[in-house]
Amino acid sequence: MNSDFYCDEVLSGKIPVAKVTETDLVLAYHHTKPFYENHIVVIPKIHVGSLISDENENTDDLMLELMRVIKKVAAEMVSKTGAATLLTNMGNYQDEKHFHLHVVSGEKIR
């Protein structure tokens, strides 16, 4: 397996992140190099390749917990900024092969 930025750097604590919320299974934090004025990343705290990958760990319970966190983060973003977009990539569009979602709002800054 190739290196996993989210497991190797973020979840290990090598790269400090500003946490938004955290559960036993999910971490949401402010992107370290945001592409939007408001940019939060939500990740499972175990390795899962993507939304559609077939690891045993990619369970309905994990997806439900991710959606609970996304719902909270997106609601806070909409309350703060008036809008939010939820983004994820799969297959060849996915640079990091660890399932992650972006909750963004505002102007694109890079």
CSV table of C-alpha atoms in Angstrom, one decimal:
chain,number,residue,atom,x,y,z
A,1,MET,CA,0.0,0.0,0.0
A,2,ASN,CA,1.2,3.5,-0.8
A,3,SER,CA,1.6,6.1,1.9
A,4,ASP,CA,-1.7,7.4,3.4
A,5,PHE,CA,-1.4,11.1,4.2
A,6,TYR,CA,-4.4,11.1,6.5
A,7,CYS,CA,-3.3,8.1,8.5
A,8,ASP,CA,0.5,8.8,8.3
A,9,GLU,CA,0.4,12.5,8.9
A,10,VAL,CA,-2.9,13.8,10.2
A,11,LEU,CA,-4.2,11.0,12.5
A,12,SER,CA,-0.7,10.2,13.7
A,13,GLY,CA,-0.3,13.8,14.9
A,14,LYS,CA,2.7,14.6,12.7
A,15,ILE,CA,0.8,17.4,11.2
A,16,PRO,CA,-1.2,19.4,13.7
A,17,VAL,CA,-4.7,20.3,12.7
A,18,ALA,CA,-7.4,22.6,14.1
A,19,LYS,CA,-10.1,20.1,15.0
A,20,VAL,CA,-13.7,21.1,14.3
A,21,THR,CA,-15.3,18.0,15.8
A,22,GLU,CA,-14.2,14.4,16.6
A,23,THR,CA,-15.9,11.1,17.4
A,24,ASP,CA,-14.5,7.7,18.0
A,25,LEU,CA,-14.6,7.0,14.2
A,26,VAL,CA,-14.5,10.4,12.5
A,27,LEU,CA,-12.3,13.5,12.6
A,28,ALA,CA,-13.3,16.9,11.1
A,29,TYR,CA,-10.7,19.6,10.9
A,30,HIS,CA,-9.8,22.8,9.1
A,31,HIS,CA,-7.9,22.1,5.9
A,32,THR,CA,-4.2,22.9,6.4
A,33,LYS,CA,-3.9,24.4,2.9
A,34,PRO,CA,-7.5,25.5,2.1
A,35,PHE,CA,-8.8,25.9,-1.4
A,36,TYR,CA,-11.8,27.9,-0.2
A,37,GLU,CA,-12.4,30.7,2.3
A,38,ASN,CA,-14.1,28.1,4.6
A,39,HIS,CA,-12.7,24.6,4.1
A,40,ILE,CA,-13.2,21.6,6.4
A,41,VAL,CA,-12.0,18.1,5.8
A,42,VAL,CA,-13.9,15.1,7.3
A,43,ILE,CA,-12.1,11.7,7.4
A,44,PRO,CA,-12.7,8.3,9.0
A,45,LYS,CA,-10.1,7.6,11.6
A,46,ILE,CA,-9.3,4.2,10.1
A,47,HIS,CA,-8.1,3.6,6.6
A,48,VAL,CA,-10.9,3.3,4.0
A,49,GLY,CA,-10.0,3.8,0.4
A,50,SER,CA,-13.1,5.7,-0.8
A,51,LEU,CA,-16.8,5.9,-0.5
A,52,ILE,CA,-17.1,2.8,-2.8
A,53,SER,CA,-14.1,0.8,-1.8
A,54,ASP,CA,-14.7,-2.7,-0.5
A,55,GLU,CA,-12.6,-3.0,2.7
A,56,ASN,CA,-14.2,-4.8,5.6
A,57,GLU,CA,-13.9,-1.6,7.6
A,58,ASN,CA,-16.0,0.3,5.1
A,59,THR,CA,-19.2,-0.4,7.0
A,60,ASP,CA,-22.7,1.1,7.0
A,61,ASP,CA,-22.0,2.1,10.6
A,62,LEU,CA,-18.9,4.0,9.6
A,63,MET,CA,-20.8,5.7,6.8
A,64,LEU,CA,-23.6,6.7,9.1
A,65,GLU,CA,-21.1,8.2,11.6
A,66,LEU,CA,-19.5,10.1,8.8
A,67,MET,CA,-22.9,11.5,7.7
A,68,ARG,CA,-23.7,12.5,11.3
A,69,VAL,CA,-20.5,14.5,11.4
A,70,ILE,CA,-21.0,15.9,7.9
A,71,LYS,CA,-24.5,17.0,8.9
A,72,LYS,CA,-23.2,18.8,12.0
A,73,VAL,CA,-20.3,20.5,10.2
A,74,ALA,CA,-22.4,21.5,7.1
A,75,ALA,CA,-25.2,22.9,9.4
A,76,GLU,CA,-22.6,25.0,11.2
A,77,MET,CA,-21.1,26.2,7.9
A,78,VAL,CA,-24.5,27.2,6.5
A,79,SER,CA,-25.3,29.0,9.8
A,80,LYS,CA,-22.0,30.9,9.6
A,81,THR,CA,-21.7,31.6,5.9
A,82,GLY,CA,-25.2,31.0,4.4
A,83,ALA,CA,-24.1,28.1,2.2
A,84,ALA,CA,-22.0,24.9,2.0
A,85,THR,CA,-20.9,22.4,-0.6
A,86,LEU,CA,-19.9,18.8,0.0
A,87,LEU,CA,-17.2,17.3,-2.2
A,88,THR,CA,-15.5,14.0,-2.5
A,89,ASN,CA,-13.6,12.2,-5.3
A,90,MET,CA,-13.3,8.5,-6.4
A,91,GLY,CA,-11.3,6.5,-8.8
A,92,ASN,CA,-8.8,8.5,-10.9
A,93,TYR,CA,-10.1,11.8,-9.6
A,94,GLN,CA,-9.0,10.8,-6.0
A,95,ASP,CA,-5.4,12.0,-5.3
A,96,GLU,CA,-5.3,10.7,-1.7
A,97,LYS,CA,-6.5,7.1,-1.5
A,98,HIS,CA,-8.1,7.6,1.9
A,99,PHE,CA,-11.8,8.4,1.9
A,100,HIS,CA,-12.3,12.1,2.8
A,101,LEU,CA,-14.9,14.7,2.2
A,102,HIS,CA,-14.6,18.5,2.0
A,103,VAL,CA,-17.2,20.8,3.4
A,104,VAL,CA,-16.5,24.2,1.7
A,105,SER,CA,-18.0,27.6,1.4
A,106,GLY,CA,-17.0,31.0,0.0
A,107,GLU,CA,-14.7,32.0,-2.7
A,108,LYS,CA,-12.1,29.7,-4.1
A,109,ILE,CA,-8.7,31.0,-2.9
A,110,ARG,CA,-6.3,28.7,-4.8
